[in-house]
PDB file of C-alpha atoms in Angstrom:
ATOM      1  CA  MET A  12       0.017   0.245   0.097  1.00 47.00           C
ATOM      2  CA  ASP A  13       1.384   3.180  -0.513  1.00 59.00           C
ATOM      3  CA  LYS A  14       2.356   5.575   1.933  1.00 85.00           C
ATOM      4  CA  GLY A  15       0.523   9.641   1.843  1.00 93.00           C
ATOM      5  CA  ARG A  16       2.332  12.374   0.899  1.00 96.00           C
ATOM      6  CA  ARG A  17       3.255  15.117   3.824  1.00 97.00           C
ATOM      7  CA  ILE A  18       2.567  18.899   2.492  1.00 98.00           C
ATOM      8  CA  GLY A  19       2.691  21.624   4.644  1.00 98.00           C
ATOM      9  CA  LEU A  20       1.622  25.327   3.683  1.00 98.00           C
ATOM     10  CA  LEU A  21       2.979  28.000   5.303  1.00 98.00           C
ATOM     11  CA  ILE A  22       1.557  31.270   5.350  1.00 97.00           C
ATOM     12  CA  GLY A  23       2.731  34.617   7.558  1.00 94.00           C
ATOM     13  CA  ASN A  24       1.811  38.300   6.532  1.00 90.00           C
ATOM     14  CA  SER A  25       3.578  41.118   8.844  1.00 88.00           C
ATOM     15  CA  ASP A  26       3.254  43.906   6.653  1.00 84.00           C
ATOM     16  CA  TYR A  27      -0.175  45.416   6.253  1.00 80.00           C
ATOM     17  CA  ASN A  28      -1.608  48.508   4.053  1.00 80.00           C
ATOM     18  CA  ASP A  29      -4.111  49.118   7.361  1.00 80.00           C
ATOM     19  CA  PRO A  30      -2.158  52.303   9.294  1.00 83.00           C
ATOM     20  CA  HIS A  31      -3.734  50.862  12.368  1.00 82.00           C
ATOM     21  CA  LEU A  32      -1.968  47.371  12.041  1.00 81.00           C
ATOM     22  CA  ASN A  33       1.511  47.387  13.423  1.00 82.00           C
ATOM     23  CA  LYS A  34       4.249  45.773  11.185  1.00 82.00           C
ATOM     24  CA  LEU A  35       5.453  42.403  12.663  1.00 82.00           C
ATOM     25  CA  VAL A  36       8.476  40.711  13.176  1.00 80.00           C
ATOM     26  CA  ALA A  37       7.736  36.461  13.878  1.00 87.00           C
ATOM     27  CA  PRO A  38       5.892  35.862  10.969  1.00 90.00           C
ATOM     28  CA  SER A  39       7.945  35.564   8.558  1.00 87.00           C
ATOM     29  CA  HIS A  40      10.822  34.435  10.607  1.00 89.00           C
ATOM     30  CA  ASN A  41       8.785  31.759  12.120  1.00 93.00           C
ATOM     31  CA  ILE A  42       7.575  30.090   9.153  1.00 95.00           C
ATOM     32  CA  HIS A  43      10.635  30.084   7.468  1.00 94.00           C
ATOM     33  CA  GLU A  44      11.723  28.125  10.853  1.00 95.00           C
ATOM     34  CA  PHE A  45       9.509  26.109  10.596  1.00 95.00           C
ATOM     35  CA  GLU A  46       9.917  25.073   6.868  1.00 96.00           C
ATOM     36  CA  LYS A  47      13.962  24.031   7.750  1.00 96.00           C
ATOM     37  CA  ILE A  48      12.232  21.358  10.482  1.00 96.00           C
ATOM     38  CA  LEU A  49       9.080  20.472   8.489  1.00 97.00           C
ATOM     39  CA  THR A  50      11.509  19.531   5.669  1.00 96.00           C
ATOM     40  CA  GLN A  51      14.395  17.234   7.394  1.00 96.00           C
ATOM     41  CA  ALA A  52      13.274  14.212   6.244  1.00 93.00           C
ATOM     42  CA  GLU A  53      14.239  12.326  10.372  1.00 92.00           C
ATOM     43  CA  LEU A  54      11.973  15.036  11.633  1.00 88.00           C
ATOM     44  CA  GLY A  55       9.155  15.854   9.715  1.00 90.00           C
ATOM     45  CA  ASN A  56       9.837  14.702   6.005  1.00 95.00           C
ATOM     46  CA  PHE A  57       7.345  17.864   4.219  1.00 97.00           C
ATOM     47  CA  GLU A  58       6.560  19.040   1.247  1.00 97.00           C
ATOM     48  CA  VAL A  59       6.407  23.199   1.959  1.00 98.00           C
ATOM     49  CA  THR A  60       4.909  26.243   0.784  1.00 97.00           C
ATOM     50  CA  THR A  61       5.869  29.103   2.334  1.00 97.00           C
ATOM     51  CA  LEU A  62       4.253  32.512   1.220  1.00 97.00           C
ATOM     52  CA  ALA A  63       5.425  35.610   2.882  1.00 94.00           C
ATOM     53  CA  ASN A  64       3.338  39.253   2.765  1.00 92.00           C
ATOM     54  CA  LYS A  65       1.171  37.743  -0.232  1.00 93.00           C
ATOM     55  CA  SER A  66      -1.953  39.156  -1.257  1.00 92.00           C
ATOM     56  CA  LYS A  67      -5.335  37.571  -0.471  1.00 91.00           C
ATOM     57  CA  SER A  68      -6.007  36.144  -3.527  1.00 96.00           C
ATOM     58  CA  GLU A  69      -2.547  34.363  -3.517  1.00 97.00           C
ATOM     59  CA  ILE A  70      -2.758  32.692  -0.351  1.00 96.00           C
ATOM     60  CA  GLU A  71      -7.376  31.985  -0.963  1.00 97.00           C
ATOM     61  CA  GLU A  72      -5.408  29.930  -4.243  1.00 98.00           C
ATOM     62  CA  ALA A  73      -2.554  28.045  -1.909  1.00 98.00           C
ATOM     63  CA  ILE A  74      -5.062  26.907   0.561  1.00 98.00           C
ATOM     64  CA  PHE A  75      -7.002  25.734  -2.206  1.00 98.00           C
ATOM     65  CA  ASP A  76      -4.659  23.656  -4.040  1.00 97.00           C
ATOM     66  CA  LEU A  77      -3.506  22.349  -0.352  1.00 98.00           C
ATOM     67  CA  PHE A  78      -6.557  20.538   0.160  1.00 97.00           C
ATOM     68  CA  THR A  79      -7.029  20.179  -4.200  1.00 97.00           C
ATOM     69  CA  ASN A  80      -6.636  16.684  -5.369  1.00 95.00           C
ATOM     70  CA  LYS A  81      -5.163  15.230  -1.974  1.00 96.00           C
ATOM     71  CA  THR A  82      -5.886  11.432  -0.713  1.00 95.00           C
ATOM     72  CA  ALA A  83      -7.099  10.029   2.597  1.00 95.00           C
ATOM     73  CA  ASP A  84      -3.836   8.910   3.290  1.00 96.00           C
ATOM     74  CA  ASP A  85      -2.139  11.798   2.501  1.00 97.00           C
ATOM     75  CA  LEU A  86      -1.023  14.377   5.989  1.00 97.00           C
ATOM     76  CA  LEU A  87      -1.963  17.920   5.217  1.00 97.00           C
ATOM     77  CA  LEU A  88      -0.717  20.935   7.604  1.00 97.00           C
ATOM     78  CA  LEU A  89      -1.585  24.478   7.341  1.00 98.00           C
ATOM     79  CA  TYR A  90       0.133  26.937   9.302  1.00 97.00           C
ATOM     80  CA  ILE A  91      -0.832  30.862   9.681  1.00 95.00           C
ATOM     81  CA  THR A  92       1.207  33.253  11.038  1.00 91.00           C
ATOM     82  CA  CYS A  93      -0.357  37.426  11.647  1.00 85.00           C
ATOM     83  CA  HIS A  94      -2.798  39.548  12.900  1.00 77.00           C
ATOM     84  CA  GLY A  95      -6.019  38.146  13.578  1.00 73.00           C
ATOM     85  CA  LEU A  96      -8.900  40.897  14.098  1.00 68.00           C
ATOM     86  CA  LYS A  97     -12.918  39.995  15.042  1.00 63.00           C
TER      87      LYS A  97
END
């Protein structure tokens, strides 16, 4: 039986057009450090896509792609770090 793929999408936004949202330092750093860990064969062995400060449409497309045409054996990881607003 085939083993599923391990696929990760890491999204980090730290720059915003809204003047009420401060620039964040951690998101860009976090996603790149997380990518280093996940892609190591002995730790995660994930295929990783990393998006930093991308547009809403680019992020939506990447999330759609992450969940499209996958099998029940695939392990998917979605990690998002940014400002959170209600």
